[in-house]
Structures are given as structure tokens and as C-alpha cells.
XYZ file of C-alpha atoms in Angstrom:
735
model
C 124.830 7.525 19.482
C 121.722 8.666 21.299
C 123.087 7.434 24.636
C 126.259 9.444 24.121
C 124.300 12.645 23.285
C 122.123 12.432 26.459
C 125.054 11.917 28.706
C 126.725 15.061 27.394
C 123.733 17.251 28.477
C 123.687 15.982 32.017
C 125.344 18.287 34.676
C 128.049 17.019 36.796
C 127.861 17.336 40.610
C 130.538 20.011 40.515
C 128.495 22.034 38.018
C 125.417 21.744 40.191
C 127.345 22.904 43.264
C 128.774 25.858 41.417
C 125.349 26.849 40.093
C 123.663 26.613 43.491
C 126.416 28.608 45.085
C 126.060 31.378 42.507
C 122.311 31.530 43.040
C 122.663 31.762 46.776
C 125.262 34.481 46.484
C 122.963 36.481 44.223
C 120.120 36.162 46.742
C 122.441 37.192 49.567
C 123.746 40.209 47.674
C 120.224 41.243 46.721
C 119.090 40.950 50.352
C 122.050 43.011 51.502
C 121.170 45.587 48.870
C 117.595 45.779 50.095
C 118.668 46.122 53.721
C 121.224 48.777 52.917
C 118.637 50.696 50.839
C 116.186 50.554 53.741
C 118.868 51.798 56.133
C 119.712 54.680 53.810
C 116.049 55.599 53.460
C 115.560 55.440 57.240
C 118.573 57.624 57.905
C 117.346 60.089 55.330
C 113.901 60.172 56.965
C 115.367 60.694 60.419
C 117.752 63.411 59.290
C 115.561 65.289 56.857
C 111.980 64.769 58.080
C 112.346 64.244 61.847
C 115.722 65.820 62.457
C 114.462 69.022 64.085
C 112.004 67.159 66.300
C 114.682 64.836 67.649
C 117.068 67.730 68.079
C 114.522 69.550 70.245
C 113.849 66.364 72.203
C 117.554 65.887 72.846
C 117.997 69.496 73.938
C 114.681 69.381 75.837
C 114.280 73.173 76.077
C 111.371 74.476 78.120
C 110.103 78.047 78.346
C 108.896 79.012 81.831
C 107.532 82.465 82.689
C 109.026 84.057 85.805
C 107.336 87.056 87.421
C 109.368 89.551 89.402
C 107.450 91.922 91.688
C 107.801 95.702 91.511
C 107.221 98.486 94.067
C 103.551 99.059 94.867
C 102.013 102.424 93.984
C 102.025 105.112 96.642
C 99.014 106.957 98.073
C 98.945 110.756 98.575
C 96.454 113.244 99.919
C 95.026 115.945 97.631
C 97.995 118.244 98.339
C 100.726 115.718 97.620
C 101.420 114.612 101.187
C 102.381 110.967 101.249
C 100.017 108.733 103.216
C 101.218 105.294 102.161
C 104.601 104.485 100.666
C 107.238 101.807 100.293
C 110.383 101.312 102.319
C 113.130 99.393 100.456
C 114.543 96.455 102.412
C 117.365 93.975 101.912
C 116.091 90.517 101.030
C 117.382 86.992 100.455
C 115.516 84.829 97.961
C 115.647 81.280 96.664
C 114.600 80.040 93.237
C 113.972 76.345 92.800
C 114.594 74.648 89.454
C 112.498 71.831 88.092
C 115.395 69.441 88.430
C 116.279 70.470 91.981
C 116.253 67.531 94.378
C 115.175 67.551 97.990
C 118.672 66.730 99.226
C 120.093 69.643 97.257
C 117.555 72.048 98.764
C 118.315 70.711 102.215
C 122.018 71.343 101.677
C 121.309 74.921 100.612
C 119.073 75.445 103.664
C 121.862 74.181 105.918
C 124.325 76.487 104.226
C 122.028 79.497 104.658
C 121.381 78.646 108.302
C 125.083 79.194 108.967
C 125.041 82.623 107.335
C 121.740 84.131 108.546
C 119.442 84.006 111.535
C 115.954 82.787 110.723
C 113.180 82.869 113.304
C 111.307 79.559 113.596
C 108.173 81.034 115.210
C 106.067 80.326 112.112
C 107.050 76.658 111.985
C 103.982 74.524 112.719
C 103.828 71.079 114.364
C 102.952 69.679 110.948
C 106.098 71.281 109.497
C 108.166 69.692 112.255
C 106.718 66.242 111.636
C 107.286 66.439 107.887
C 110.840 67.615 108.458
C 111.503 64.836 110.981
C 110.292 62.314 108.390
C 112.582 63.891 105.799
C 115.570 63.465 108.101
C 114.585 60.000 109.353
C 112.613 58.468 106.498
C 113.491 54.807 107.047
C 112.879 54.943 110.780
C 109.615 56.817 110.295
C 108.108 54.304 107.861
C 109.422 51.344 109.873
C 107.166 52.456 112.714
C 104.175 51.386 110.655
C 103.707 47.634 111.027
C 103.385 45.276 108.072
C 99.865 44.501 109.229
C 98.914 48.183 109.075
C 100.494 48.519 105.639
C 98.611 45.460 104.342
C 95.341 46.828 105.714
C 95.858 50.097 103.837
C 96.862 48.411 100.555
C 93.969 45.955 100.805
C 91.385 48.737 100.460
C 90.701 48.603 96.714
C 88.028 51.294 96.955
C 90.805 53.888 97.219
C 93.233 54.975 94.550
C 96.950 54.449 94.877
C 97.380 58.130 95.706
C 94.724 57.962 98.419
C 96.328 54.888 99.941
C 99.725 56.578 99.951
C 98.181 59.648 101.605
C 96.651 57.431 104.292
C 99.999 55.769 104.879
C 101.749 59.120 105.140
C 99.191 60.288 107.694
C 99.721 57.144 109.728
C 103.492 57.663 109.606
C 102.998 61.235 110.759
C 100.789 60.111 113.631
C 103.544 57.774 114.832
C 105.869 60.712 115.474
C 105.856 61.629 119.152
C 106.306 64.879 121.033
C 109.610 63.529 122.291
C 110.770 63.167 118.690
C 109.895 66.778 117.946
C 111.307 68.117 121.189
C 114.575 66.393 120.399
C 115.058 68.638 117.349
C 117.869 71.105 117.999
C 117.695 74.853 117.521
C 119.948 74.529 114.474
C 117.591 71.962 112.916
C 114.587 74.202 113.542
C 116.368 77.100 111.868
C 117.152 74.892 108.860
C 113.495 73.856 108.818
C 112.326 77.495 108.910
C 114.482 78.237 105.855
C 113.558 75.007 104.081
C 109.795 75.611 104.420
C 110.186 79.013 102.725
C 112.205 77.433 99.928
C 109.476 74.888 99.183
C 106.507 77.248 99.445
C 106.374 78.428 95.831
C 106.545 77.318 92.240
C 109.588 76.257 90.253
C 111.590 79.198 88.902
C 109.554 81.633 91.049
C 111.750 83.497 93.578
C 110.679 82.846 97.177
C 111.612 85.311 99.912
C 113.615 83.521 102.601
C 114.205 86.597 104.725
C 113.210 90.220 104.187
C 113.103 93.443 106.176
C 115.275 92.338 109.058
C 118.269 91.223 106.984
C 121.331 92.805 108.556
C 124.112 94.307 106.416
C 126.426 91.561 107.692
C 124.016 88.790 106.671
C 123.480 90.396 103.273
C 127.236 90.602 102.701
C 127.948 87.044 103.888
C 125.305 85.556 101.607
C 126.365 87.728 98.654
C 129.959 86.489 98.974
C 128.876 82.842 98.899
C 126.224 82.835 96.195
C 128.358 80.470 94.117
C 128.114 77.937 96.945
C 124.347 78.294 97.295
C 122.634 77.421 93.984
C 119.303 79.201 93.625
C 120.010 81.794 96.336
C 120.114 85.499 95.513
C 120.420 88.799 97.395
C 118.054 91.513 96.226
C 115.792 94.394 97.299
C 112.280 93.913 98.616
C 109.631 96.525 99.525
C 107.792 97.031 102.787
C 104.465 98.903 102.869
C 104.507 101.859 105.274
C 101.531 104.032 106.315
C 101.989 107.543 107.668
C 98.403 107.789 108.884
C 96.135 105.749 111.133
C 93.187 106.352 108.813
C 91.621 102.916 108.450
C 90.176 103.500 104.983
C 93.690 103.522 103.547
C 93.417 99.776 103.961
C 96.133 97.215 104.390
C 98.057 94.690 102.332
C 99.161 91.168 102.949
C 102.869 90.495 103.457
C 105.098 88.083 101.531
C 104.777 85.830 104.567
C 100.958 85.720 104.429
C 100.676 85.985 100.647
C 97.346 85.847 98.834
C 94.345 85.163 101.116
C 93.117 81.610 100.610
C 89.588 82.727 99.742
C 90.909 84.769 96.805
C 93.738 82.489 95.713
C 92.149 81.267 92.457
C 91.084 84.810 91.528
C 94.605 86.218 91.808
C 96.463 83.214 90.387
C 94.303 83.460 87.266
C 95.571 87.034 86.888
C 99.250 86.179 86.978
C 99.943 86.655 90.681
C 102.237 84.431 92.726
C 101.142 82.861 95.991
C 103.400 85.046 98.114
C 102.542 88.347 96.399
C 101.348 91.288 98.439
C 97.731 92.154 97.672
C 95.342 94.723 99.084
C 93.018 93.169 101.600
C 90.844 96.087 102.690
C 89.438 99.438 101.612
C 91.570 101.603 99.253
C 94.383 99.049 99.001
C 91.835 96.408 97.987
C 89.573 98.586 95.837
C 92.482 99.868 93.727
C 94.595 96.694 93.742
C 94.879 96.525 89.957
C 96.210 100.109 89.852
C 98.578 99.906 92.806
C 100.024 96.474 92.037
C 101.916 97.581 88.960
C 103.189 95.431 86.108
C 105.635 92.710 86.963
C 108.718 92.083 84.936
C 108.148 88.853 83.043
C 111.074 86.814 81.756
C 111.210 83.330 80.260
C 113.750 80.844 81.500
C 114.788 78.398 78.786
C 115.956 75.150 80.333
C 117.708 72.090 78.955
C 116.765 68.460 79.467
C 118.367 68.444 82.904
C 116.350 71.470 83.997
C 119.293 73.846 83.925
C 118.552 77.406 82.834
C 120.519 78.019 79.657
C 118.970 81.349 78.711
C 116.711 84.027 80.229
C 114.703 86.016 77.717
C 112.925 89.259 78.824
C 109.290 89.304 77.733
C 107.839 92.330 79.528
C 109.547 95.143 81.383
C 108.361 95.711 84.929
C 106.632 98.943 85.897
C 105.946 100.171 89.450
C 102.325 100.528 90.470
C 100.556 103.775 89.677
C 100.106 106.314 92.455
C 96.773 107.403 93.910
C 95.992 110.999 94.819
C 93.121 111.065 97.287
C 90.540 113.787 97.715
C 91.283 113.753 101.459
C 92.811 116.960 102.826
C 95.290 115.879 105.495
C 95.063 119.111 107.481
C 91.281 118.893 107.610
C 91.493 115.209 108.410
C 93.875 115.662 111.314
C 91.806 118.473 112.790
C 88.642 116.394 112.504
C 90.358 113.439 114.146
C 91.557 115.670 116.971
C 88.114 117.189 117.538
C 86.192 113.917 117.317
C 88.679 112.170 119.617
C 88.302 114.919 122.204
C 84.529 114.619 122.199
C 84.631 110.822 122.348
C 86.838 110.918 125.437
C 84.805 113.680 127.045
C 81.518 111.795 126.727
C 82.927 108.381 127.575
C 84.520 109.711 130.748
C 81.300 111.516 131.693
C 77.962 110.362 133.157
C 75.326 108.201 131.447
C 77.866 106.890 128.900
C 77.433 103.146 129.454
C 76.191 102.579 125.890
C 78.365 105.178 124.157
C 81.655 104.467 122.381
C 81.880 106.160 118.932
C 81.374 109.288 116.816
C 81.516 109.698 113.024
C 82.143 112.743 110.834
C 82.174 113.228 107.047
C 82.899 116.389 105.065
C 82.608 116.380 101.275
C 82.417 118.712 98.316
C 78.699 118.710 97.385
C 79.452 119.630 93.781
C 81.714 116.748 92.766
C 81.524 114.201 95.596
C 85.150 114.492 96.729
C 85.551 113.395 100.350
C 87.603 116.040 102.172
C 87.558 114.391 105.577
C 86.210 111.095 106.847
C 86.589 110.279 110.530
C 85.401 107.573 112.870
C 86.691 107.229 116.421
C 85.825 104.533 118.927
C 86.504 104.448 122.664
C 87.662 101.301 124.423
C 89.122 100.506 127.810
C 92.731 99.335 127.833
C 92.911 96.022 129.679
C 96.334 96.745 131.150
C 95.966 100.365 132.243
C 92.205 100.480 132.716
C 92.162 103.855 130.931
C 89.813 104.833 128.139
C 91.682 104.932 124.829
C 90.522 105.788 121.310
C 91.086 103.846 118.083
C 90.307 104.584 114.464
C 86.979 103.444 113.044
C 86.814 105.437 109.816
C 85.188 102.538 107.998
C 82.217 102.977 110.339
C 81.256 106.111 108.395
C 79.944 103.867 105.631
C 79.434 100.562 107.438
C 77.791 101.421 110.785
C 74.069 102.243 110.573
C 71.826 104.051 113.050
C 68.556 105.953 113.323
C 69.389 109.552 112.420
C 66.440 111.397 113.970
C 65.251 114.818 112.819
C 68.086 115.417 110.343
C 65.945 113.588 107.744
C 62.971 115.967 108.077
C 63.894 117.956 104.954
C 63.566 114.701 103.002
C 60.175 114.077 104.641
C 58.827 117.470 103.576
C 60.324 117.170 100.083
C 58.624 113.752 99.771
C 55.389 115.456 100.808
C 55.909 118.071 98.085
C 56.711 115.356 95.529
C 53.559 113.323 96.241
C 51.230 116.308 96.578
C 50.407 115.968 100.272
C 52.276 119.155 101.238
C 52.867 122.484 99.524
C 55.449 125.218 99.851
C 54.393 127.543 102.675
C 51.617 125.258 103.914
C 50.622 125.791 107.552
C 49.605 122.955 109.856
C 48.751 122.906 113.554
C 51.433 121.436 115.799
C 49.498 119.815 118.633
C 49.638 116.622 120.701
C 48.177 113.783 118.633
C 45.846 111.411 120.433
C 45.292 108.024 118.821
C 43.099 105.346 120.323
C 45.021 102.937 122.541
C 48.368 104.739 122.405
C 50.076 107.487 124.438
C 49.911 111.020 123.011
C 52.511 111.897 120.376
C 54.105 115.310 120.849
C 56.748 117.676 119.544
C 59.436 118.547 122.067
C 58.897 122.326 121.907
C 55.087 122.033 122.202
C 53.899 119.537 124.771
C 50.283 120.702 125.244
C 49.277 123.668 123.047
C 48.176 124.202 119.444
C 50.809 126.116 117.465
C 50.506 126.981 113.754
C 53.688 126.069 111.872
C 54.587 126.193 108.205
C 57.271 124.199 106.415
C 60.038 126.679 107.374
C 59.049 126.690 111.015
C 58.684 122.903 111.028
C 62.378 122.571 110.160
C 63.552 125.522 112.247
C 61.920 124.280 115.446
C 61.915 120.572 114.432
C 58.194 119.867 114.528
C 57.428 116.156 114.751
C 53.700 116.741 114.312
C 54.203 118.443 110.948
C 56.041 115.328 109.715
C 53.421 112.965 111.173
C 50.606 114.814 109.431
C 52.496 114.520 106.122
C 52.892 110.767 106.761
C 49.172 110.392 107.577
C 48.223 112.219 104.375
C 50.697 110.120 102.353
C 49.025 107.009 103.762
C 45.594 108.218 102.653
C 44.344 108.952 106.158
C 43.349 111.964 108.220
C 43.858 112.805 111.855
C 40.827 112.364 114.124
C 41.380 113.051 117.809
C 41.058 109.816 119.810
C 40.361 107.941 116.604
C 42.379 105.041 115.172
C 45.596 105.566 113.232
C 44.080 104.337 109.994
C 46.600 104.721 107.168
C 47.935 102.544 104.365
C 51.328 101.270 105.531
C 52.437 101.158 101.882
C 53.109 104.862 102.393
C 56.481 103.863 103.798
C 57.477 102.596 100.344
C 56.681 106.013 98.862
C 58.827 107.570 101.566
C 61.674 105.138 100.970
C 61.626 105.732 97.228
C 61.891 109.482 97.770
C 64.599 109.096 100.414
C 66.601 106.851 98.080
C 66.823 109.780 95.668
C 68.963 111.527 98.285
C 71.040 108.424 98.995
C 69.249 107.448 102.213
C 68.789 103.694 102.589
C 70.777 102.841 99.447
C 74.438 102.605 98.550
C 76.026 105.976 97.969
C 78.360 104.679 95.252
C 81.573 105.434 97.135
C 84.726 103.864 95.694
C 85.329 101.650 98.729
C 84.284 98.052 99.364
C 81.872 96.904 102.049
C 79.400 99.792 102.088
C 76.235 99.175 104.134
C 72.787 100.333 103.035
C 71.040 100.381 106.402
C 68.096 98.494 107.825
C 64.642 98.789 106.274
C 62.258 96.425 108.112
C 59.556 94.748 106.019
C 56.738 94.196 108.517
C 55.513 97.749 108.959
C 52.742 99.096 111.183
C 50.977 102.437 110.878
C 52.950 103.680 113.884
C 56.194 102.692 112.132
C 55.296 104.974 109.213
C 55.092 107.901 111.634
C 58.401 106.909 113.216
C 59.990 106.772 109.763
C 58.921 110.346 109.013
C 60.970 111.684 111.952
C 64.019 109.464 111.403
C 63.363 106.915 114.124
C 62.725 103.731 112.152
C 65.073 103.016 109.214
C 68.815 103.301 109.784
C 71.468 105.124 107.769
C 75.224 105.593 107.624
C 76.970 108.896 108.268
C 78.086 108.900 104.629
C 74.467 108.581 103.481
C 73.579 111.599 105.613
C 76.457 113.541 104.006
C 75.324 112.607 100.502
C 71.746 113.530 101.416
C 72.616 117.031 102.603
C 75.007 117.487 99.661
C 72.094 116.722 97.324
C 70.072 119.527 98.905
C 73.070 121.881 98.914
C 73.869 121.498 95.202
C 70.280 121.922 94.030
C 69.029 118.344 93.926
C 71.763 116.303 92.225
C 72.932 113.140 93.967
C 76.638 112.762 93.313
C 78.606 109.657 94.291
C 81.167 110.335 97.018
C 84.745 109.316 96.208
C 88.079 109.204 97.970
C 90.344 108.927 94.903
C 90.813 112.129 92.957
C 93.504 111.141 90.457
C 95.554 108.188 89.302
C 99.099 109.193 88.381
C 102.092 107.547 86.818
C 104.877 106.715 89.308
C 106.935 109.662 90.475
C 110.013 109.956 88.220
C 112.286 111.309 90.956
C 110.455 110.958 94.276
C 110.119 114.750 94.485
C 107.324 115.475 92.021
C 104.097 113.714 91.213
C 104.068 111.743 87.996
C 101.862 112.718 85.045
C 98.116 112.208 85.431
C 97.093 108.815 84.059
C 93.406 109.128 84.947
C 91.477 112.005 86.446
C 88.539 110.441 88.245
C 85.407 112.329 87.133
C 82.414 113.259 89.258
C 79.641 110.689 88.971
C 76.115 112.054 89.081
C 73.624 109.348 89.989
C 70.236 111.097 89.743
C 68.264 114.262 90.405
C 65.533 114.262 93.019
C 61.929 114.767 91.878
C 61.518 118.240 93.323
C 61.556 121.686 91.785
C 64.302 124.232 92.385
C 61.825 126.301 94.398
C 60.998 123.393 96.701
C 64.688 122.631 97.278
C 65.455 126.310 97.934
C 62.621 126.367 100.473
C 64.332 123.635 102.488
C 67.689 125.397 102.223
C 66.040 128.513 103.655
C 64.614 126.408 106.491
C 68.065 124.993 107.259
C 69.506 128.519 107.305
C 66.858 129.413 109.840
C 67.940 126.484 112.027
C 71.302 128.253 112.448
C 70.311 131.913 112.578
C 66.724 132.128 113.844
C 66.668 132.472 117.651
C 64.177 129.596 117.750
C 66.379 127.374 115.602
C 67.629 124.150 117.185
C 71.268 125.003 116.361
C 71.022 128.766 116.932
C 73.068 128.716 120.128
C 75.899 126.917 118.317
C 75.945 128.716 114.943
C 74.465 132.186 115.569
C 77.836 133.937 115.517
C 79.661 132.375 112.569
C 82.300 134.759 111.214
C 83.344 135.077 107.608
C 80.704 132.663 106.332
C 77.040 131.745 106.585
C 75.924 128.127 106.728
C 72.757 126.037 106.983
C 71.974 122.772 108.691
C 69.713 120.549 110.741
C 70.071 118.801 114.075
C 68.697 115.393 114.965
C 67.885 113.308 118.034
C 66.605 109.738 117.919
C 65.401 107.735 120.891
C 66.129 104.055 120.518
C 67.008 100.887 122.417
C 70.583 99.649 122.695
C 71.249 96.342 120.904
C 74.912 96.601 119.893
C 76.192 94.727 122.969
C 76.015 91.102 123.981
C 72.652 89.990 125.333
C 74.305 89.509 128.737
C 75.235 93.183 128.872
C 73.102 94.887 131.579
C 72.311 97.706 129.133
C 71.174 95.444 126.289
C 67.734 96.570 125.131
C 67.712 99.634 127.422
C 66.742 103.123 126.160
C 69.474 105.359 124.741
C 69.763 108.333 122.384
C 71.463 109.057 119.060
C 72.339 112.613 118.030
C 73.177 113.780 114.526
C 73.808 116.894 112.470
C 73.887 117.735 108.755
C 74.777 121.016 107.085
C 76.497 122.874 104.269
C 78.446 126.105 103.766
C 78.690 128.756 102.483
C 74.938 129.155 102.259
C 74.899 131.048 98.952
C 77.487 128.938 97.123
C 78.142 125.645 98.994
C 81.701 124.315 99.035
C 81.293 121.757 101.804
C 78.557 119.460 103.053
C 79.005 117.663 106.354
C 77.373 115.109 108.620
C 77.974 114.057 112.214
C 76.510 110.976 113.881
C 77.025 110.105 117.552
C 75.027 107.013 118.532
C 74.040 106.012 122.054
C 75.339 109.207 123.676
C 73.258 108.919 126.849
C 71.262 106.440 128.874
C 69.375 109.354 130.425
C 66.902 110.930 127.948
C 66.745 114.022 130.131
C 70.492 114.718 129.954
C 71.763 114.549 126.384
C 75.185 115.840 125.278
C 75.354 117.363 121.805
C 78.787 116.681 120.291
C 76.985 116.621 116.942
C 76.428 120.388 116.935
C 79.787 121.267 118.465
C 81.791 119.139 116.014
C 79.894 120.623 113.062
C 80.659 124.172 114.203
C 84.308 123.520 115.040
C 84.954 121.888 111.676
C 83.207 124.539 109.573
C 85.174 127.228 111.428
C 88.426 125.363 110.812
C 87.644 124.825 107.125
C 87.231 128.540 106.470
C 90.186 129.489 108.658
C 92.365 127.052 106.734
C 91.039 128.339 103.434
C 91.874 131.913 104.459
C 95.398 130.944 105.516
C 96.013 129.167 102.228
C 94.749 132.097 100.179
C 96.994 134.478 102.082
C 99.997 132.187 101.608
C 99.181 131.454 97.978
C 98.452 127.800 98.626
C 94.710 127.793 98.056
C 93.184 124.827 96.296
C 94.588 121.421 95.522
C 98.231 120.834 94.717
C 98.434 121.780 91.042
C 102.234 122.002 90.943
C 102.583 118.334 91.784
C 105.305 118.815 94.396
C 105.434 116.004 96.901
C 105.434 116.637 100.624
C 106.802 114.543 103.422
C 104.159 113.339 105.827
C 103.569 115.833 108.613
C 102.360 113.021 110.841
C 104.862 111.230 113.036
C 102.798 108.059 112.745
C 104.534 105.209 110.914
C 102.692 101.905 110.547
C 104.453 99.064 108.773
C 102.700 96.383 106.767
C 103.002 93.724 109.476
C 101.966 95.941 112.399
C 98.612 96.566 113.975
C 96.915 93.597 112.364
């Protein structure tokens, strides 16, 4: 019984098989369920959580800013006459994409070479070698032996990039002159185009040819743009000057681009490498105003680098226009007069050291420069004739001893420090100091003549100035005694002179202004020389600011050449609205009373109209106005030439002149400086006085004409005028 019951509970082999199979199927189905659930969860994660990220990665869009240049601001004179403008030119450009391959660019360059003529004069030997390698890569690298390659790769002190650079240099060195000479004219033209195409950034248009694009070339390229990916026909701008005035400055060209020394500065401000930028004077000083605002657009590219959308970000605006304080009619007359005197002296006797004259006329009340002229003589190597070139920048960069024109500052310094008084009389007499030759005034070689402060300026007494210097140095004159003074007196002089703008920067709105030379190791004799303008050196502009300070009652005002900044002209016929009116900038007032300043103005009037005045013969008969001024002569040695020059270190003479007019209510202050006018101290020409008289006469004649014709004053109507000068200087000329 029990045996039968146990046997009934035992499973048969078939039952066991069926049971195991069911278990395994359940495990399999459960595993499949888990895997399917994981797959569903993963798909949900990818679609819901990461879907947008993967979509962007697939589309691979990239936003790239593209700057498009705009016309540069124009420059006008105070009456609306254009001095610097832009000339529109046909241009062909190329824009490289990120995905563009070298072979594709080469094909485009070959296609363009068939349609346009491109000069290869700018192609360098390095360009030729790189291009030869591009065309013959396998042959070029095969010229480097395996041994040479192993030697380069064996140097573990260098990075992979450095080793590759060394290999490339070796490959380049293997290229011979015969290889380069074998390049055809067609290949060189392709190279000239190709180098322009590769010179810029991706998506930044590069100018392939501009200015000299013929209508036929422009049309041929325009018709085949679909065959030349990246190429476009557009309008470029060429800078054109209608005046030779150097202070207008110059700009770089698209070919030269940003100067290497300022590359980082401009790139950080959104410029492109081939942008035009001002590189001197007004063009440089006002670069941020003239440059304008580029149009900025964003190219949105796909994964392959193709532009799928261009989105405007910022509209472009032409550069703002500058209205200068320069009066073109005054400027041209001054240039004519100065040029005539330069040629006259240079072609005359004793002119071995002479070559330049400077002139500045300004409004003493607000600092506006009305005329600024520098002319320099040179001998043409081909013709052998004396020619004249512009050196306007020399008015604020070239420094010389000014002579007696500084004597008003000497007396005013004496007033300021209590060593001279208004009306004080001193004896002009030869001064005898132990161990030195006598020191004399030109008009009084041997006698004893009483002079006061007015007479000292009128007749240009050196002794009066020397006695002020001796008193300022704490000494007193003793005949045949030592010159015993404190040389620190020169610092008191320099501080007072600086109040007029002498020996310091004037504050003009132009770069590169010089301050002059102020030697440190000073002797007692040097202090005396300083007092008569024969020690420290000054610019012509400093002399103009100095006399303007006296003319306006003691206020030093910064000279300026820009009067207004205006919005671009809306129609090319009228000036745009004023964006900024540049205000007068008053720097300081000198430490003298009105009475002391008026005393010096009276003395300067006497220089012109007293028969004993040093400029009486030149200014005695002025008509329609009265003026005041001071002449100057400085003896010096000539050091501007090479040491091998036979006149190096030999004696020569500077002449100068400062003045203002009208006397009662000054409108103009002026300065003339003509260095090294004669190698013979006994025969000295005086273009300084003649130029001053001719220009003051012309100023008042011009003013009268304008009043009679209803054109007096600056151009308030804002009507533009075509340049009256036939001179046209393009941006790539005269450099």
C-alpha cells in the first residue's frame, strides 16, 4: 500500500521536461520584457530629454558674424569745401566658407584668371614656393630624403607641429630658382588671385581686385557668378585727397590692410585684417569717427558648412564727416607765399643749411587753426632743380631756437617773480663777465642806453632780458666779475614759459606733437641764453599758442583742426546735421595781471609802428587794420645734417615772427619760423617778417571781400563746395 502511494507522487520524465520547459520560457519572456522596457525607456529619453540636442547636432548650425565695410567719412574745410572724399570703384570679392577645400579654391582662382587680369607684382618668392608645393606636393616632399625625415622626427624635444614646420621649411628650401622660373604667366596670375582668396577669415569677403576693374571684367564675372562659388561683384571705395596738406593724413589700402604693429588693437575692435585704417594725422586721430559702423550679419551654416540663412544684426552706417577749422583760401595763399620764399632763399646765396619755412595762423579766442603750412625744399635727382614738398606736420614736430620772439615771456616771467616791474628802466650796455667775451645788444654795441620794458621789446634789448635772468638767479651784475647766479632760475623760467605753451604740448588734436628740447645740465651762461630764446627749442605751433595767449588776455587755449563732427551728407550736396561741435579747450591762465599783459601788447604794437621797432619797415603802413608782433633771430650751429656734411656744426641763423591782429580786438594770432636761413651772420634774409605781413594783409582783404559778397564767417548754410584745387591724390599714391 505504502509503496503504491509513493510511486504515484513521483514525476515522470515527461512531466519533468514539460516543467523545465515552462520555467525556461517564463524566464525568456521575462528577459524579453525587461529588454523591451529598457528600449522603450531609452527611446523615450532620447526623444523627450535629448531630442533637441541631437537635432541641433545633426543640423550642426553655426552663427558666424560677417562685417561689411562702409564708405569712410569725408573731410571738409570750415566753408564746406571737400578736402578728402571717397571715389566709388568696381570690385570683385571672394568669401571662403569653413568647408571650402583647397582644390575648390584653386578651381575658382583658375576660373577668375580667365575672366580678369590680375597683376602678380605683389607675389613674393615665398608665395611662389608655397604655390609650387601646392601644385606638385608629392614631388616636393619626395625631395626630402628618408634620412632627413628620420632626423626631424627623432627630435623629441620638439612638438609634432614644430617638427612638421621644420619639414615644411626643408621642403621649401629644396625648391630651386629653376622651378620657380618655370612657372608660366597664367600660373602666376592664378597665384596672385589665390593668395588674395586665402588672406582673410572664413565668411569674411576678401577683395580680389578693386579700383582697376574694367566694365568688361565686371560684366564677365557677374554673368558667371553661378560658376564661381564664393565670388561676388560689388562696390568698393577709394580714398581721394583734393589737397597736398600733409596733416590730412593717409589711410592704408585693402592691399596693405591694418599695420602689423596695430593689428591686435584693431582686431579687438571688430576690424578685419584688410580694412582701411588711418595711419597718420587727422585720418589716424579721428579713425573711430571716420571709420563708420559696419553692417554686421550672421551666417547660419549647416553641418557641411553651407550657409543656409543670413540674419542681419546691425545696419551699416557710413563714417561721420569732419569739418575742419582750416580755411582753404587762407591755406592756399599761405602755401603759395611760403613756397615762394622757400624757393627764393634756397636759390640765393648762403643757403647751404636752409630748406624749410613754417607758418601757423589761429583764432586766439577759441584755438581754431585757420592755416597751417610747412614747406621744404629739395633737389630733384633727375632734373637737378630745386622743388618744394609739403611738410605741414613740421609745424608741430620740428623744433628750433626761436630767438627774440620769446622776450615778452621773459619780461612777464620777471613780473611774475618780482624781479621786474611795469615801466622799470634798466641800462642797456655791453656786459663784461670774467673769462668770457662781452655780451651785447645788436642796436647798442658800446654805449649805455636807458631802456624800459616797452623799449626793450620795441628795440629787442638782449641786455634787459639778461639782467632779468641775473636777478631771477639771485645775482647782480658786476663789471668784469663772475657770472654768479643760481642755475635753478632756468626752472622758474621754464615753468612760466609753459604757461604760454612754450616747451610743453599745446594740446592740438593731432598725434605726434613734439615738446622741444630742454637740456638738463645748465650753466649760468645757458640761463642768459634761455632768456633771449637761444637755448631751449620750440615748435612753430607753440609760438602761435604763446602769442595767442598774450593776444586774448592770458588764457592758453588748445589749438585744434577739427571744428565739427557731422552726420554723413544725406544727398552729397548739403552737410549732414551736426553730431558734435568741438568746444574750445582752455588749458590755463598765465600768472600775470591784465595790466602786465596789456603792457606787453603795447610793446608789440610799438614793434610794428614805432620807427625804432624791429618790424617797423615791414608793418608801418598797414591799411584797414592795426596789428602787433615781435621779430626774432637766433644764432645757432647746424646739426640737422649727416655728420659728413661739410656744414655740420657750422654757424647758421634762425629767424622767427609772432603777432596778432587787429590790435584792439584780436581775431588772428600767427607765427612764422624759418630755421637755418643763412650761413653768413652778416647777411640774413627775413622771410619771417614778409610772410607775416603778406598773410595779415590777405586775411583782412579776404574778410572784406566776403563781407561785401555776403559770405563772411564760416559756412552756416551747410552747402557743400567742390574742391577748388586741381590736386587729386589717391589712397595708393605718394606713399
